[in-house]
Amino acid sequence: MSKNKNSHVSETPATQLLRANKVAFTEHPYEYLEHGGAQHSAAVLGLDPFTVVKTLVMQDQDARPLIVLMHGNRTVSTKNLARQIGAKSVEPCKPEVAQRHSGYMVGGTSPFGTRRQMPVYIESTILELPRIAINGGRRGYLVGIDPQVCVALLGATPVQCALAE
């Protein structure tokens, strides 16, 4: 198992997928805060919120789901995103819809091991970072990985749709 028993977190579909693909990752459990988001987890874990990546389940005008990976301290310009992916419009899914698509509770959504296969878009500047922290498939649990894993495993398409918060 994990070298440090205290910080070991039970498997999630995300960590199972990462392990199955021999992806090296670090585990970062933290005290989850309702609506705390990436800013909270970054603060608690002493990470730069720019390197903490949030997983957002959105949908296009035909209610087709998609995932957007965004810096923890940026928001998504849905207008810019829609234009870049050739959609008429993009909007966040309602929490219960996002949960149905991803199989994860909102606040614990990982782009890895989702219930439903969805196209993944990643803010291009995330790919310039040496490492990122991203949800590991449950609330209060981030995994540290090389951002290129998002492209290799998820086929994530780089986009430019970040807005400063």
PDB file of C-alpha atoms in Angstrom:
ATOM      1  CA  MET A   1       0.000   0.000   0.000  1.00  0.00           C
ATOM      2  CA  SER A   2       1.058   3.590   0.553  1.00  0.00           C
ATOM      3  CA  LYS A   3       4.317   4.206   2.404  1.00  0.00           C
ATOM      4  CA  ASN A   4       2.714   6.634   4.845  1.00  0.00           C
ATOM      5  CA  LYS A   5      -0.309   4.848   6.320  1.00  0.00           C
ATOM      6  CA  ASN A   6      -1.826   8.019   7.744  1.00  0.00           C
ATOM      7  CA  SER A   7      -2.201   9.788   4.423  1.00  0.00           C
ATOM      8  CA  HIS A   8      -3.470   6.828   2.433  1.00  0.00           C
ATOM      9  CA  VAL A   9      -6.886   7.384   0.945  1.00  0.00           C
ATOM     10  CA  SER A  10      -9.013   4.516  -0.341  1.00  0.00           C
ATOM     11  CA  GLU A  11      -9.174   3.995  -4.087  1.00  0.00           C
ATOM     12  CA  THR A  12     -11.502   5.998  -6.294  1.00  0.00           C
ATOM     13  CA  PRO A  13     -12.256   5.391  -9.986  1.00  0.00           C
ATOM     14  CA  ALA A  14      -9.754   8.205 -10.649  1.00  0.00           C
ATOM     15  CA  THR A  15      -6.877   6.661  -8.709  1.00  0.00           C
ATOM     16  CA  GLN A  16      -7.650   3.222 -10.148  1.00  0.00           C
ATOM     17  CA  LEU A  17      -7.364   4.678 -13.664  1.00  0.00           C
ATOM     18  CA  LEU A  18      -4.114   6.486 -12.821  1.00  0.00           C
ATOM     19  CA  ARG A  19      -2.593   3.348 -11.267  1.00  0.00           C
ATOM     20  CA  ALA A  20      -3.739   1.155 -14.152  1.00  0.00           C
ATOM     21  CA  ASN A  21      -1.934   3.531 -16.514  1.00  0.00           C
ATOM     22  CA  LYS A  22       1.198   3.596 -14.305  1.00  0.00           C
ATOM     23  CA  VAL A  23       0.847   7.325 -13.648  1.00  0.00           C
ATOM     24  CA  ALA A  24       2.936   8.553 -10.716  1.00  0.00           C
ATOM     25  CA  PHE A  25       0.886  10.755  -8.421  1.00  0.00           C
ATOM     26  CA  THR A  26       1.069  12.198  -4.929  1.00  0.00           C
ATOM     27  CA  GLU A  27      -1.923  12.201  -2.579  1.00  0.00           C
ATOM     28  CA  HIS A  28      -3.101  15.370  -0.851  1.00  0.00           C
ATOM     29  CA  PRO A  29      -6.026  14.822   1.510  1.00  0.00           C
ATOM     30  CA  TYR A  30      -7.429  17.954   3.168  1.00  0.00           C
ATOM     31  CA  GLU A  31     -10.422  19.043   5.192  1.00  0.00           C
ATOM     32  CA  TYR A  32     -13.196  19.641   2.666  1.00  0.00           C
ATOM     33  CA  LEU A  33     -15.160  22.873   2.963  1.00  0.00           C
ATOM     34  CA  GLU A  34     -18.584  23.169   1.307  1.00  0.00           C
ATOM     35  CA  HIS A  35     -18.213  25.701  -1.556  1.00  0.00           C
ATOM     36  CA  GLY A  36     -14.563  26.259  -0.550  1.00  0.00           C
ATOM     37  CA  GLY A  37     -13.417  25.233  -4.011  1.00  0.00           C
ATOM     38  CA  ALA A  38      -9.889  25.219  -5.338  1.00  0.00           C
ATOM     39  CA  GLN A  39      -8.964  28.397  -3.472  1.00  0.00           C
ATOM     40  CA  HIS A  40      -9.699  26.677  -0.146  1.00  0.00           C
ATOM     41  CA  SER A  41      -7.834  23.457  -0.958  1.00  0.00           C
ATOM     42  CA  ALA A  42      -4.851  25.482  -2.218  1.00  0.00           C
ATOM     43  CA  ALA A  43      -4.764  27.532   0.992  1.00  0.00           C
ATOM     44  CA  VAL A  44      -5.076  24.483   3.275  1.00  0.00           C
ATOM     45  CA  LEU A  45      -2.432  22.524   1.366  1.00  0.00           C
ATOM     46  CA  GLY A  46      -0.101  25.496   0.927  1.00  0.00           C
ATOM     47  CA  LEU A  47      -0.335  25.346  -2.865  1.00  0.00           C
ATOM     48  CA  ASP A  48      -0.516  28.145  -5.414  1.00  0.00           C
ATOM     49  CA  PRO A  49      -4.201  28.259  -6.512  1.00  0.00           C
ATOM     50  CA  PHE A  50      -2.926  28.668 -10.104  1.00  0.00           C
ATOM     51  CA  THR A  51      -1.562  25.085  -9.876  1.00  0.00           C
ATOM     52  CA  VAL A  52      -4.722  23.632  -8.327  1.00  0.00           C
ATOM     53  CA  VAL A  53      -6.926  22.621 -11.234  1.00  0.00           C
ATOM     54  CA  LYS A  54     -10.679  22.489 -10.948  1.00  0.00           C
ATOM     55  CA  THR A  55     -12.745  19.998 -12.938  1.00  0.00           C
ATOM     56  CA  LEU A  56     -15.906  21.633 -14.272  1.00  0.00           C
ATOM     57  CA  VAL A  57     -18.713  19.668 -15.914  1.00  0.00           C
ATOM     58  CA  MET A  58     -20.434  21.850 -18.498  1.00  0.00           C
ATOM     59  CA  GLN A  59     -22.764  21.296 -21.419  1.00  0.00           C
ATOM     60  CA  ASP A  60     -23.273  22.702 -24.885  1.00  0.00           C
ATOM     61  CA  GLN A  61     -26.520  23.997 -26.404  1.00  0.00           C
ATOM     62  CA  ASP A  62     -27.664  20.408 -27.057  1.00  0.00           C
ATOM     63  CA  ALA A  63     -27.018  19.418 -23.408  1.00  0.00           C
ATOM     64  CA  ARG A  64     -23.986  17.360 -24.469  1.00  0.00           C
ATOM     65  CA  PRO A  65     -21.637  17.219 -21.458  1.00  0.00           C
ATOM     66  CA  LEU A  66     -17.990  18.228 -21.532  1.00  0.00           C
ATOM     67  CA  ILE A  67     -15.276  18.760 -18.964  1.00  0.00           C
ATOM     68  CA  VAL A  68     -13.218  21.920 -18.582  1.00  0.00           C
ATOM     69  CA  LEU A  69      -9.998  21.886 -16.555  1.00  0.00           C
ATOM     70  CA  MET A  70      -9.276  25.366 -15.234  1.00  0.00           C
ATOM     71  CA  HIS A  71      -6.793  27.042 -12.882  1.00  0.00           C
ATOM     72  CA  GLY A  72      -8.185  27.254  -9.351  1.00  0.00           C
ATOM     73  CA  ASN A  73      -8.037  31.043  -9.363  1.00  0.00           C
ATOM     74  CA  ARG A  74      -9.564  31.582 -12.816  1.00  0.00           C
ATOM     75  CA  THR A  75     -13.077  31.287 -14.181  1.00  0.00           C
ATOM     76  CA  VAL A  76     -14.193  30.000 -17.568  1.00  0.00           C
ATOM     77  CA  SER A  77     -15.332  32.408 -20.247  1.00  0.00           C
ATOM     78  CA  THR A  78     -18.123  30.228 -21.618  1.00  0.00           C
ATOM     79  CA  LYS A  79     -18.367  32.545 -24.630  1.00  0.00           C
ATOM     80  CA  ASN A  80     -14.695  32.050 -25.552  1.00  0.00           C
ATOM     81  CA  LEU A  81     -14.903  28.329 -24.854  1.00  0.00           C
ATOM     82  CA  ALA A  82     -17.999  27.880 -27.035  1.00  0.00           C
ATOM     83  CA  ARG A  83     -16.321  29.733 -29.899  1.00  0.00           C
ATOM     84  CA  GLN A  84     -13.159  27.604 -29.653  1.00  0.00           C
ATOM     85  CA  ILE A  85     -14.959  24.267 -29.555  1.00  0.00           C
ATOM     86  CA  GLY A  86     -17.469  25.170 -32.255  1.00  0.00           C
ATOM     87  CA  ALA A  87     -20.508  25.212 -29.965  1.00  0.00           C
ATOM     88  CA  LYS A  88     -23.279  27.802 -30.028  1.00  0.00           C
ATOM     89  CA  SER A  89     -23.172  28.065 -26.237  1.00  0.00           C
ATOM     90  CA  VAL A  90     -21.691  26.420 -23.167  1.00  0.00           C
ATOM     91  CA  GLU A  91     -22.993  26.570 -19.617  1.00  0.00           C
ATOM     92  CA  PRO A  92     -22.229  24.798 -16.337  1.00  0.00           C
ATOM     93  CA  CYS A  93     -24.344  21.714 -15.676  1.00  0.00           C
ATOM     94  CA  LYS A  94     -26.630  21.726 -12.659  1.00  0.00           C
ATOM     95  CA  PRO A  95     -24.960  19.824  -9.784  1.00  0.00           C
ATOM     96  CA  GLU A  96     -27.250  16.791 -10.053  1.00  0.00           C
ATOM     97  CA  VAL A  97     -26.685  16.590 -13.826  1.00  0.00           C
ATOM     98  CA  ALA A  98     -22.921  16.956 -13.425  1.00  0.00           C
ATOM     99  CA  GLN A  99     -23.006  14.179 -10.835  1.00  0.00           C
ATOM    100  CA  ARG A 100     -24.941  11.891 -13.182  1.00  0.00           C
ATOM    101  CA  HIS A 101     -22.420  12.428 -16.002  1.00  0.00           C
ATOM    102  CA  SER A 102     -19.261  12.174 -13.920  1.00  0.00           C
ATOM    103  CA  GLY A 103     -20.304   9.666 -11.276  1.00  0.00           C
ATOM    104  CA  TYR A 104     -18.667  11.942  -8.695  1.00  0.00           C
ATOM    105  CA  MET A 105     -20.160  14.213  -6.064  1.00  0.00           C
ATOM    106  CA  VAL A 106     -19.820  17.897  -6.898  1.00  0.00           C
ATOM    107  CA  GLY A 107     -16.753  19.120  -5.025  1.00  0.00           C
ATOM    108  CA  GLY A 108     -15.148  15.731  -5.595  1.00  0.00           C
ATOM    109  CA  THR A 109     -15.222  15.599  -9.394  1.00  0.00           C
ATOM    110  CA  SER A 110     -12.141  14.214 -11.103  1.00  0.00           C
ATOM    111  CA  PRO A 111     -11.673  14.175 -14.882  1.00  0.00           C
ATOM    112  CA  PHE A 112     -10.262  10.648 -14.508  1.00  0.00           C
ATOM    113  CA  GLY A 113     -12.517   7.622 -14.292  1.00  0.00           C
ATOM    114  CA  THR A 114     -15.765   9.447 -15.033  1.00  0.00           C
ATOM    115  CA  ARG A 115     -18.919   7.369 -15.422  1.00  0.00           C
ATOM    116  CA  ARG A 116     -19.484   8.785 -18.886  1.00  0.00           C
ATOM    117  CA  GLN A 117     -16.834   9.482 -21.523  1.00  0.00           C
ATOM    118  CA  MET A 118     -16.835  13.228 -22.204  1.00  0.00           C
ATOM    119  CA  PRO A 119     -14.629  15.520 -24.268  1.00  0.00           C
ATOM    120  CA  VAL A 120     -12.089  17.261 -22.031  1.00  0.00           C
ATOM    121  CA  TYR A 121     -10.779  20.790 -22.584  1.00  0.00           C
ATOM    122  CA  ILE A 122      -7.823  22.132 -20.642  1.00  0.00           C
ATOM    123  CA  GLU A 123      -6.744  25.754 -20.253  1.00  0.00           C
ATOM    124  CA  SER A 124      -3.511  25.764 -22.275  1.00  0.00           C
ATOM    125  CA  THR A 125      -1.410  27.480 -19.579  1.00  0.00           C
ATOM    126  CA  ILE A 126      -2.055  24.508 -17.257  1.00  0.00           C
ATOM    127  CA  LEU A 127       0.062  22.405 -19.626  1.00  0.00           C
ATOM    128  CA  GLU A 128       3.018  24.756 -19.047  1.00  0.00           C
ATOM    129  CA  LEU A 129       3.105  23.936 -15.321  1.00  0.00           C
ATOM    130  CA  PRO A 130       5.568  21.293 -14.077  1.00  0.00           C
ATOM    131  CA  ARG A 131       2.948  19.757 -11.749  1.00  0.00           C
ATOM    132  CA  ILE A 132      -0.688  20.298 -10.910  1.00  0.00           C
ATOM    133  CA  ALA A 133      -3.002  19.234  -8.096  1.00  0.00           C
ATOM    134  CA  ILE A 134      -6.360  17.971  -9.351  1.00  0.00           C
ATOM    135  CA  ASN A 135      -9.287  16.245  -7.697  1.00  0.00           C
ATOM    136  CA  GLY A 136      -8.659  12.577  -7.027  1.00  0.00           C
ATOM    137  CA  GLY A 137     -12.310  11.538  -7.073  1.00  0.00           C
ATOM    138  CA  ARG A 138     -13.678  12.562  -3.703  1.00  0.00           C
ATOM    139  CA  ARG A 139     -14.228  15.684  -1.649  1.00  0.00           C
ATOM    140  CA  GLY A 140     -11.134  16.709   0.283  1.00  0.00           C
ATOM    141  CA  TYR A 141      -8.697  14.767  -1.866  1.00  0.00           C
ATOM    142  CA  LEU A 142      -6.332  16.085  -4.523  1.00  0.00           C
ATOM    143  CA  VAL A 143      -3.685  14.194  -6.478  1.00  0.00           C
ATOM    144  CA  GLY A 144      -0.483  15.780  -7.737  1.00  0.00           C
ATOM    145  CA  ILE A 145       0.375  14.863 -11.326  1.00  0.00           C
ATOM    146  CA  ASP A 146       2.215  16.063 -14.405  1.00  0.00           C
ATOM    147  CA  PRO A 147      -0.412  18.048 -16.383  1.00  0.00           C
ATOM    148  CA  GLN A 148       0.584  16.216 -19.588  1.00  0.00           C
ATOM    149  CA  VAL A 149      -1.240  13.202 -18.123  1.00  0.00           C
ATOM    150  CA  CYS A 150      -4.484  15.050 -18.932  1.00  0.00           C
ATOM    151  CA  VAL A 151      -3.568  15.011 -22.612  1.00  0.00           C
ATOM    152  CA  ALA A 152      -2.129  11.484 -22.603  1.00  0.00           C
ATOM    153  CA  LEU A 153      -4.978   9.812 -20.692  1.00  0.00           C
ATOM    154  CA  LEU A 154      -7.967  12.034 -21.420  1.00  0.00           C
ATOM    155  CA  GLY A 155      -7.100  13.396 -24.850  1.00  0.00           C
ATOM    156  CA  ALA A 156      -7.620  16.871 -23.363  1.00  0.00           C
ATOM    157  CA  THR A 157      -7.747  19.631 -25.975  1.00  0.00           C
ATOM    158  CA  PRO A 158      -5.963  22.891 -25.048  1.00  0.00           C
ATOM    159  CA  VAL A 159      -8.169  26.004 -25.107  1.00  0.00           C
ATOM    160  CA  GLN A 160      -7.802  29.630 -24.017  1.00  0.00           C
ATOM    161  CA  CYS A 161     -10.866  30.631 -22.044  1.00  0.00           C
ATOM    162  CA  ALA A 162      -9.557  31.737 -18.628  1.00  0.00           C
ATOM    163  CA  LEU A 163     -10.801  34.884 -16.948  1.00  0.00           C
ATOM    164  CA  ALA A 164      -9.114  36.266 -13.835  1.00  0.00           C
ATOM    165  CA  GLU A 165     -11.423  35.979 -10.830  1.00  0.00           C
TER     166      GLU A 165
END
